[in-house]
Coordinates of N, CA and C in Angstrom, one line a residue:
Q1 N 0.8 -1.2 0.0 CA 0.0 0.0 0.0 C 0.9 1.3 0.0
V2 N 0.4 2.4 -0.7 CA 1.2 3.5 -0.7 C 0.2 4.7 -0.4
Q3 N 0.7 5.7 0.3 CA 0.0 6.9 0.6 C 0.6 8.1 -0.2
L4 N -0.3 8.8 -0.7 CA 0.2 10.0 -1.6 C -0.3 11.3 -1.1
V5 N 0.6 12.3 -1.1 CA 0.2 13.6 -0.7 C 0.8 14.6 -1.8
E6 N -0.2 15.4 -2.4 CA 0.2 16.4 -3.3 C 0.5 17.7 -2.6
S7 N 1.3 18.5 -3.3 CA 1.6 19.9 -2.9 C 2.0 20.7 -4.1
G8 N 2.1 22.0 -4.0 CA 2.6 22.8 -5.1 C 1.5 23.5 -5.8
G9 N 0.2 23.3 -5.5 CA -0.9 24.0 -6.2 C -0.9 25.5 -5.8
G10 N -1.8 26.2 -6.5 CA -1.9 27.6 -6.2 C -2.5 28.4 -7.3
S11 N -2.4 29.7 -7.1 CA -3.0 30.5 -8.2 C -1.9 31.1 -9.0
V12 N -2.1 31.2 -10.3 CA -1.1 31.7 -11.2 C -1.8 32.4 -12.4
Q13 N -1.2 33.4 -13.0 CA -1.7 34.0 -14.1 C -1.5 33.1 -15.4
A14 N -2.3 33.3 -16.4 CA -2.3 32.6 -17.6 C -0.8 32.9 -18.2
G15 N -0.2 31.8 -18.7 CA 1.1 31.9 -19.2 C 2.2 31.6 -18.2
G16 N 1.8 31.4 -16.9 CA 2.8 31.1 -15.9 C 3.0 29.7 -15.8
S17 N 3.8 29.3 -14.7 CA 4.1 28.0 -14.4 C 4.0 27.6 -13.0
L18 N 3.9 26.3 -12.8 CA 3.8 25.8 -11.4 C 4.4 24.3 -11.5
R19 N 4.9 23.9 -10.3 CA 5.4 22.6 -10.2 C 4.7 21.8 -9.1
L20 N 3.9 20.9 -9.4 CA 3.3 20.0 -8.4 C 4.3 18.8 -8.0
S21 N 4.2 18.6 -6.7 CA 4.9 17.4 -6.2 C 3.9 16.4 -5.6
C22 N 4.3 15.2 -5.6 CA 3.5 14.1 -5.0 C 4.4 13.2 -4.1
A23 N 4.3 13.3 -2.8 CA 5.2 12.5 -1.9 C 4.5 11.3 -1.6
A24 N 5.2 10.2 -1.8 CA 4.7 8.9 -1.5 C 5.3 8.3 -0.3
S25 N 4.4 7.6 0.5 CA 5.0 6.8 1.7 C 5.4 5.5 1.3
G26 N 6.1 4.8 2.1 CA 6.4 3.4 1.9 C 7.7 3.2 1.1
R27 N 8.2 2.0 1.1 CA 9.4 1.7 0.5 C 9.3 1.2 -0.9
T28 N 8.2 1.1 -1.5 CA 7.9 0.5 -2.7 C 7.4 1.4 -3.8
F29 N 7.7 2.7 -3.6 CA 7.3 3.7 -4.6 C 7.8 3.3 -6.0
S30 N 9.0 2.8 -6.1 CA 9.6 2.6 -7.4 C 8.9 1.4 -8.2
S31 N 8.0 0.7 -7.5 CA 7.4 -0.5 -8.1 C 6.0 -0.1 -8.7
Y32 N 5.6 1.2 -8.5 CA 4.3 1.6 -9.0 C 4.4 2.5 -10.3
T33 N 3.4 2.2 -11.2 CA 3.2 3.2 -12.3 C 2.5 4.4 -11.7
M34 N 2.9 5.6 -12.0 CA 2.4 6.8 -11.4 C 1.6 7.6 -12.4
G35 N 0.7 8.3 -12.0 CA -0.1 9.2 -12.9 C -0.5 10.5 -12.2
W36 N -0.8 11.5 -13.1 CA -1.6 12.7 -12.7 C -2.9 12.8 -13.4
F37 N -3.9 13.2 -12.6 CA -5.2 13.4 -13.2 C -5.7 14.8 -12.7
R38 N -6.7 15.3 -13.3 CA -7.3 16.6 -12.9 C -8.8 16.5 -13.0
Q39 N -9.5 17.3 -12.2 CA -10.9 17.2 -12.2 C -11.4 18.6 -11.9
T40 N -12.5 19.1 -12.6 CA -13.2 20.2 -12.4 C -14.6 19.8 -11.9
P41 N -15.4 20.8 -11.3 CA -16.7 20.5 -10.7 C -17.6 20.0 -11.9
G42 N -18.3 18.8 -11.5 CA -19.2 18.3 -12.4 C -18.6 17.5 -13.5
Q43 N -17.3 17.4 -13.6 CA -16.7 16.6 -14.7 C -16.0 15.3 -14.2
E44 N -15.8 14.4 -15.1 CA -15.0 13.2 -14.8 C -13.5 13.6 -14.5
R45 N -13.0 12.7 -13.8 CA -11.5 12.9 -13.6 C -10.8 12.6 -14.9
E46 N -9.9 13.5 -15.3 CA -9.3 13.6 -16.6 C -7.8 13.2 -16.5
F47 N -7.4 12.4 -17.4 CA -5.9 11.9 -17.4 C -5.1 13.1 -17.9
V48 N -4.0 13.3 -17.2 CA -3.0 14.3 -17.6 C -1.7 13.8 -18.0
A49 N -1.1 12.8 -17.2 CA 0.2 12.2 -17.5 C 0.3 11.0 -16.8
S50 N 1.2 10.0 -17.3 CA 1.5 8.8 -16.7 C 3.0 8.5 -16.8
F51 N 3.6 8.1 -15.7 CA 5.0 7.7 -15.8 C 5.1 6.2 -15.4
P52 N 5.1 5.4 -16.5 CA 5.0 3.9 -16.2 C 6.4 3.3 -15.8
L53 N 6.4 2.2 -15.5 CA 7.6 1.5 -15.1 C 8.2 1.0 -16.5
I54 N 7.4 0.7 -17.3 CA 7.9 0.2 -18.7 C 7.3 1.1 -19.7
G55 N 8.0 1.6 -20.6 CA 7.6 2.5 -21.7 C 7.7 4.0 -21.4
A56 N 7.4 4.8 -22.3 CA 7.6 6.2 -22.2 C 6.6 6.9 -21.3
T57 N 6.9 8.0 -20.9 CA 5.9 8.9 -20.2 C 4.9 9.3 -21.2
M58 N 3.7 9.2 -20.8 CA 2.5 9.6 -21.7 C 1.8 10.9 -21.2
Y59 N 1.4 11.7 -22.1 CA 0.6 12.9 -21.8 C -0.7 13.0 -22.5
A60 N -1.7 13.7 -21.9 CA -2.8 14.0 -22.7 C -2.5 15.0 -23.8
E61 N -3.2 15.0 -24.9 CA -3.0 15.9 -25.9 C -3.0 17.3 -25.5
S62 N -4.0 17.6 -24.6 CA -4.1 19.0 -24.2 C -3.0 19.7 -23.4
V63 N -2.1 18.7 -22.9 CA -1.0 19.2 -22.1 C 0.4 19.0 -22.7
K64 N 0.4 18.2 -23.8 CA 1.6 17.8 -24.4 C 2.5 19.0 -24.9
G65 N 3.7 18.9 -24.6 CA 4.6 20.1 -24.9 C 4.6 21.2 -23.9
R66 N 3.7 21.2 -23.0 CA 3.7 22.2 -21.9 C 3.9 21.7 -20.5
F67 N 3.5 20.4 -20.3 CA 3.7 19.8 -19.0 C 4.8 18.7 -19.1
T68 N 5.5 18.4 -18.0 CA 6.5 17.5 -17.9 C 6.3 16.7 -16.6
C69 N 6.2 15.4 -16.7 CA 6.0 14.5 -15.5 C 7.5 13.9 -15.3
S70 N 7.9 13.8 -14.0 CA 9.1 13.1 -13.8 C 9.0 12.4 -12.4
R71 N 9.9 11.7 -12.1 CA 9.9 11.0 -10.7 C 11.3 10.8 -10.2
D72 N 11.4 10.9 -8.9 CA 12.6 10.7 -8.2 C 12.4 9.5 -7.2
N73 N 12.8 8.3 -7.6 CA 12.6 7.2 -6.8 C 13.3 7.2 -5.5
A74 N 14.5 8.0 -5.4 CA 15.2 8.1 -4.2 C 14.5 9.0 -3.2
K75 N 13.7 9.9 -3.7 CA 12.9 10.7 -2.8 C 11.5 10.3 -2.7
N76 N 11.1 9.2 -3.3 CA 9.8 8.8 -3.3 C 8.7 9.9 -3.8
T77 N 9.2 10.6 -4.8 CA 8.3 11.8 -5.2 C 8.1 11.8 -6.7
L78 N 6.9 12.2 -7.1 CA 6.5 12.4 -8.5 C 6.3 13.9 -8.7
Y79 N 6.6 14.4 -9.8 CA 6.5 15.8 -10.1 C 5.7 16.0 -11.3
L80 N 5.1 17.2 -11.4 CA 4.4 17.7 -12.7 C 4.8 19.1 -12.9
K81 N 5.7 19.4 -13.8 CA 6.0 20.8 -14.1 C 5.1 21.2 -15.2
M82 N 4.4 22.4 -15.0 CA 3.4 22.9 -15.9 C 3.8 24.3 -16.3
N83 N 4.0 24.4 -17.5 CA 4.3 25.7 -18.2 C 3.2 26.2 -19.1
S84 N 3.3 27.4 -19.5 CA 2.3 28.0 -20.3 C 0.9 27.8 -19.9
L85 N 0.6 27.9 -18.6 CA -0.7 27.5 -18.2 C -1.8 28.4 -18.7
S86 N -2.9 27.8 -19.0 CA -4.1 28.5 -19.5 C -5.3 28.3 -18.6
L87 N -6.3 29.1 -18.8 CA -7.6 29.0 -17.9 C -8.2 27.7 -17.9
E88 N -7.9 26.9 -19.1 CA -8.5 25.6 -19.1 C -7.8 24.6 -18.2
D89 N -6.6 24.9 -17.7 CA -5.9 24.1 -16.8 C -6.3 24.2 -15.3
T90 N -7.2 25.1 -15.1 CA -7.8 25.2 -13.7 C -8.5 24.0 -13.3
A91 N -8.1 23.3 -12.2 CA -8.7 22.1 -11.7 C -8.0 21.7 -10.5
V92 N -8.5 20.7 -9.8 CA -8.0 20.0 -8.8 C -7.1 18.9 -9.4
Y93 N -5.8 18.9 -9.1 CA -4.9 17.9 -9.7 C -4.6 16.8 -8.6
Y94 N -4.7 15.6 -9.1 CA -4.5 14.4 -8.3 C -3.4 13.6 -8.7
C95 N -2.6 13.0 -7.7 CA -1.6 12.1 -8.0 C -2.2 10.7 -7.8
A96 N -1.7 9.7 -8.6 CA -2.3 8.3 -8.4 C -1.2 7.3 -8.7
A97 N -1.4 6.1 -8.1 CA -0.5 5.0 -8.3 C -1.2 3.8 -8.7
R98 N -0.6 2.9 -9.5 CA -1.2 1.6 -9.9 C -0.2 0.6 -9.8
Q99 N -0.7 -0.6 -9.4 CA 0.1 -1.8 -9.3 C 0.2 -2.4 -10.6
G100 N 0.9 -1.8 -11.5 CA 1.1 -2.4 -12.9 C 2.3 -1.7 -13.5
R101 N 2.9 -2.3 -14.6 CA 4.0 -1.7 -15.1 C 3.8 -0.8 -16.3
Y102 N 2.7 -0.8 -16.8 CA 2.4 -0.1 -18.1 C 1.5 1.0 -17.9
Y103 N 1.6 2.0 -18.8 CA 0.8 3.2 -18.9 C -0.7 2.8 -19.0
R104 N -1.5 3.6 -18.2 CA -2.9 3.5 -18.4 C -3.4 5.0 -18.3
H105 N -4.5 5.3 -19.0 CA -5.1 6.6 -18.9 C -6.4 6.7 -18.2
S106 N -7.0 5.5 -17.8 CA -8.2 5.6 -17.1 C -8.0 5.6 -15.6
A107 N -8.8 6.5 -15.0 CA -8.6 6.6 -13.6 C -9.0 5.3 -12.9
N108 N -9.9 4.5 -13.5 CA -10.3 3.3 -12.8 C -9.2 2.3 -12.8
D109 N -8.1 2.5 -13.5 CA -7.0 1.5 -13.4 C -5.9 1.9 -12.4
Y110 N -6.2 2.9 -11.6 CA -5.3 3.4 -10.5 C -5.8 2.9 -9.2
D111 N -4.9 2.5 -8.3 CA -5.3 1.9 -7.0 C -5.3 2.8 -5.9
Y112 N -4.4 3.9 -5.9 CA -4.2 4.7 -4.8 C -4.3 6.2 -5.3
W113 N -4.9 7.0 -4.4 CA -5.0 8.5 -4.8 C -4.6 9.4 -3.7
G114 N -4.1 10.5 -4.0 CA -3.9 11.6 -3.1 C -5.1 12.4 -2.9
Q115 N -5.1 13.4 -2.0 CA -6.2 14.2 -1.7 C -6.5 15.3 -2.7
G116 N -5.5 15.6 -3.6 CA -5.6 16.6 -4.6 C -5.1 18.0 -4.2
T117 N -4.7 18.8 -5.1 CA -4.2 20.1 -4.9 C -4.8 21.0 -6.0
Q118 N -5.3 22.2 -5.5 CA -6.0 23.1 -6.4 C -5.0 23.9 -7.2
V119 N -5.3 23.9 -8.5 CA -4.6 24.9 -9.4 C -5.6 25.8 -10.0
T120 N -5.4 27.1 -9.8 CA -6.3 28.2 -10.4 C -5.5 29.0 -11.3
V121 N -5.9 29.1 -12.6 CA -5.2 29.9 -13.6 C -6.1 31.1 -13.9
S122 N -5.7 32.4 -13.8 CA -6.5 33.6 -13.9 C -5.9 34.4 -15.2
S123 N -6.7 35.2 -15.7 CA -6.3 36.0 -16.8 C -5.8 37.3 -16.3

């Protein structure tokens, strides 16, 4: 089992940047495929990025080229660097972990979730 805690959210103007962090507890962080999702009120949780154990890091089309997902297994931490933020990126961002080696984009395929961190982009 792994526990996840996100941080780094906040308010930023359009065009700005933020870096989210997801700190994982336990000694087995390196054995999980990790992902970032986001959700706005009344909407389904939306895939943002996935850092699988096997294969390349995957991104949603809407964030490709602007967001970078990385992980530091020594620090048990997952990151999401977000550049060129737009109003449409406003959401609660969630970190997730799945007990599998491959990329998945469905929230249903992830086993553990953080509590979320709010990102608000203003004009």
